[in-house]
GROMACS .gro file of C-alpha atoms in nm:
model
  146
    1MET     CA    1  23.509  -0.268   4.744
    2SER     CA    2  23.261   0.027   4.660
    3LYS     CA    3  23.367   0.324   4.475
    4GLN     CA    4  23.444   0.606   4.698
    5ARG     CA    5  23.194   0.911   4.621
    6PHE     CA    6  23.384   1.185   4.810
    7SER     CA    7  23.738   1.242   4.856
    8THR     CA    8  23.875   1.174   5.205
    9SER     CA    9  23.945   1.553   5.252
   10THR     CA   10  23.598   1.634   5.168
   11LEU     CA   11  23.462   1.386   5.429
   12ARG     CA   12  23.681   1.514   5.682
   13LYS     CA   13  23.567   1.864   5.620
   14MET     CA   14  23.204   1.744   5.631
   15ALA     CA   15  23.239   1.567   5.953
   16THR     CA   16  23.439   1.846   6.112
   17PHE     CA   17  23.171   2.101   6.024
   18GLY     CA   18  22.899   1.865   6.162
   19TYR     CA   19  23.109   1.836   6.489
   20LEU     CA   20  23.189   2.197   6.516
   21GLY     CA   21  22.839   2.275   6.423
   22LEU     CA   22  22.694   2.081   6.718
   23LEU     CA   23  22.975   2.209   6.946
   24VAL     CA   24  22.839   2.572   6.869
   25TYR     CA   25  22.469   2.505   6.829
   26MET     CA   26  22.405   2.311   7.134
   27PRO     CA   27  22.479   2.548   7.394
   28LEU     CA   28  22.325   2.830   7.169
   29TRP     CA   29  21.999   2.632   7.145
   30LEU     CA   30  21.983   2.505   7.507
   31LEU     CA   31  22.124   2.811   7.685
   32LEU     CA   32  22.006   3.112   7.471
   33LEU     CA   33  21.751   3.037   7.195
   34SER     CA   34  21.531   2.803   7.394
   35PRO     CA   35  21.650   2.738   7.764
   36SER     CA   36  21.496   2.456   7.909
   37GLU     CA   37  21.273   2.520   8.236
   38ALA     CA   38  21.360   2.149   8.373
   39LEU     CA   39  21.725   2.159   8.333
   40SER     CA   40  21.961   2.415   8.507
   41PRO     CA   41  22.207   2.595   8.263
   42THR     CA   42  22.488   2.428   8.418
   43LEU     CA   43  22.334   2.094   8.383
   44ALA     CA   44  22.253   2.163   8.020
   45PHE     CA   45  22.607   2.269   7.965
   46VAL     CA   46  22.766   1.949   8.125
   47MET     CA   47  22.519   1.704   7.951
   48PHE     CA   48  22.527   1.859   7.599
   49VAL     CA   49  22.855   2.036   7.572
   50VAL     CA   50  23.124   1.851   7.773
   51PRO     CA   51  23.076   1.510   7.581
   52LEU     CA   52  23.168   1.715   7.259
   53LEU     CA   53  23.470   1.831   7.399
   54LEU     CA   54  23.614   1.478   7.460
   55PRO     CA   55  23.731   1.420   7.103
   56ILE     CA   56  23.803   1.778   7.013
   57LYS     CA   57  24.191   1.723   6.960
   58GLY     CA   58  24.167   1.428   6.747
   59ILE     CA   59  23.899   1.570   6.526
   60LEU     CA   60  24.110   1.887   6.454
   61GLN     CA   61  24.403   1.669   6.398
   62GLY     CA   62  24.218   1.443   6.154
   63ASN     CA   63  24.283   1.113   6.347
   64PRO     CA   64  24.042   0.836   6.187
   65TYR     CA   65  24.019   0.675   6.512
   66THR     CA   66  23.907   0.960   6.678
   67PHE     CA   67  23.625   1.019   6.404
   68ALA     CA   68  23.544   0.652   6.464
   69TRP     CA   69  23.480   0.664   6.844
   70ALA     CA   70  23.334   1.019   6.842
   71ASN     CA   71  23.042   0.878   6.631
   72PHE     CA   72  22.945   0.709   6.978
   73ILE     CA   73  22.935   1.045   7.136
   74VAL     CA   74  22.733   1.192   6.832
   75LEU     CA   75  22.461   0.907   6.886
   76ILE     CA   76  22.371   1.106   7.222
   77TYR     CA   77  22.274   1.411   6.986
   78PHE     CA   78  22.114   1.209   6.723
   79LEU     CA   79  21.887   1.037   6.994
   80HIS     CA   80  21.830   1.366   7.178
   81SER     CA   81  21.689   1.512   6.830
   82LEU     CA   82  21.471   1.245   6.766
   83THR     CA   83  21.319   1.246   7.126
   84THR     CA   84  21.275   1.637   7.110
   85LEU     CA   85  21.097   1.578   6.772
   86TRP     CA   86  20.874   1.332   6.929
   87VAL     CA   87  20.775   1.524   7.251
   88ALA     CA   88  20.826   1.877   7.178
   89PRO     CA   89  20.654   1.983   6.865
   90GLU     CA   90  20.721   2.354   6.937
   91GLU     CA   91  21.109   2.285   6.903
   92THR     CA   92  21.076   2.101   6.570
   93TRP     CA   93  21.329   2.330   6.395
   94PHE     CA   94  21.572   2.331   6.671
   95ALA     CA   95  21.582   1.933   6.671
   96LEU     CA   96  21.583   1.905   6.305
   97ILE     CA   97  21.910   2.141   6.292
   98GLU     CA   98  22.065   1.919   6.554
   99LEU     CA   99  21.953   1.591   6.354
  100ALA     CA  100  22.119   1.728   6.042
  101LEU     CA  101  22.432   1.804   6.229
  102ALA     CA  102  22.454   1.500   6.411
  103SER     CA  103  22.374   1.286   6.093
  104LEU     CA  104  22.640   1.466   5.888
  105MET     CA  105  22.904   1.415   6.145
  106PHE     CA  106  22.813   1.047   6.186
  107PHE     CA  107  22.791   0.935   5.847
  108ALA     CA  108  23.095   1.166   5.715
  109GLY     CA  109  23.290   1.061   6.016
  110ALA     CA  110  23.224   0.693   5.966
  111TYR     CA  111  23.330   0.694   5.605
  112TYR     CA  112  23.619   0.945   5.670
  113SER     CA  113  23.753   0.683   5.932
  114LYS     CA  114  23.707   0.394   5.680
  115TYR     CA  115  23.865   0.555   5.388
  116ARG     CA  116  24.138   0.730   5.574
  117GLY     CA  117  24.215   0.415   5.758
  118GLN     CA  118  24.256   0.228   5.422
  119GLU     CA  119  24.484   0.511   5.292
  120LEU     CA  120  24.717   0.460   5.598
  121GLY     CA  121  24.699   0.100   5.598
  122LEU     CA  122  24.530   0.072   5.939
  123LYS     CA  123  24.311  -0.231   5.985
  124ILE     CA  124  24.123  -0.423   6.262
  125ARG     CA  125  24.212  -0.781   6.264
  126LYS     CA  126  23.927  -1.005   6.218
  127LEU     CA  127  23.808  -1.223   6.504
  128LYS     CA  128  23.868  -1.542   6.290
  129GLU     CA  129  24.259  -1.438   6.274
  130ASP     CA  130  24.247  -1.362   6.654
  131LEU     CA  131  24.093  -1.710   6.708
  132LYS     CA  132  24.345  -1.881   6.510
  133ASP     CA  133  24.633  -1.703   6.675
  134GLU     CA  134  24.497  -1.816   7.011
  135ARG     CA  135  24.431  -2.168   6.914
  136ASP     CA  136  24.798  -2.198   6.751
  137ALA     CA  137  24.950  -2.051   7.080
  138PHE     CA  138  24.749  -2.302   7.288
  139GLU     CA  139  24.845  -2.581   7.078
  140LYS     CA  140  25.210  -2.487   7.086
  141ASN     CA  141  25.179  -2.443   7.481
  142GLU     CA  142  25.011  -2.786   7.508
  143ASN     CA  143  25.302  -2.951   7.279
  144SER     CA  144  25.561  -2.784   7.482
  145ASP     CA  145  25.420  -2.931   7.817
  146LYS     CA  146  25.446  -3.292   7.694
   0.00000   0.00000   0.00000
């Protein structure tokens, strides 16, 4: 097991900062600082703000499972920032800020989930264990049928 560099509390604060930063920054960028000519404000809001609202309760409560699955949502912003860097050089700074916030949320959230889950004694069963349990149940069922 690797040595933990940041405390679980620090990781939670970093991930929450990245998350809340995205939640504030995305509408600020897409609706006020540099509104898109291709997207209506309503569509921009639905596409880039609503997904961030889904995990808000669990993030604020510090639920490690929420931080883990919220990373799938954060990948949208990670990919959006990389795409913007590639296709819109005039918005480089906006995209770099989004990339920094998404990366902070992603990495701090992943490590927070891991370490907090270990502290709470949570673990995901290994596939090998699941397969063994299924095989044992199948064999037990087969033996009882005879």
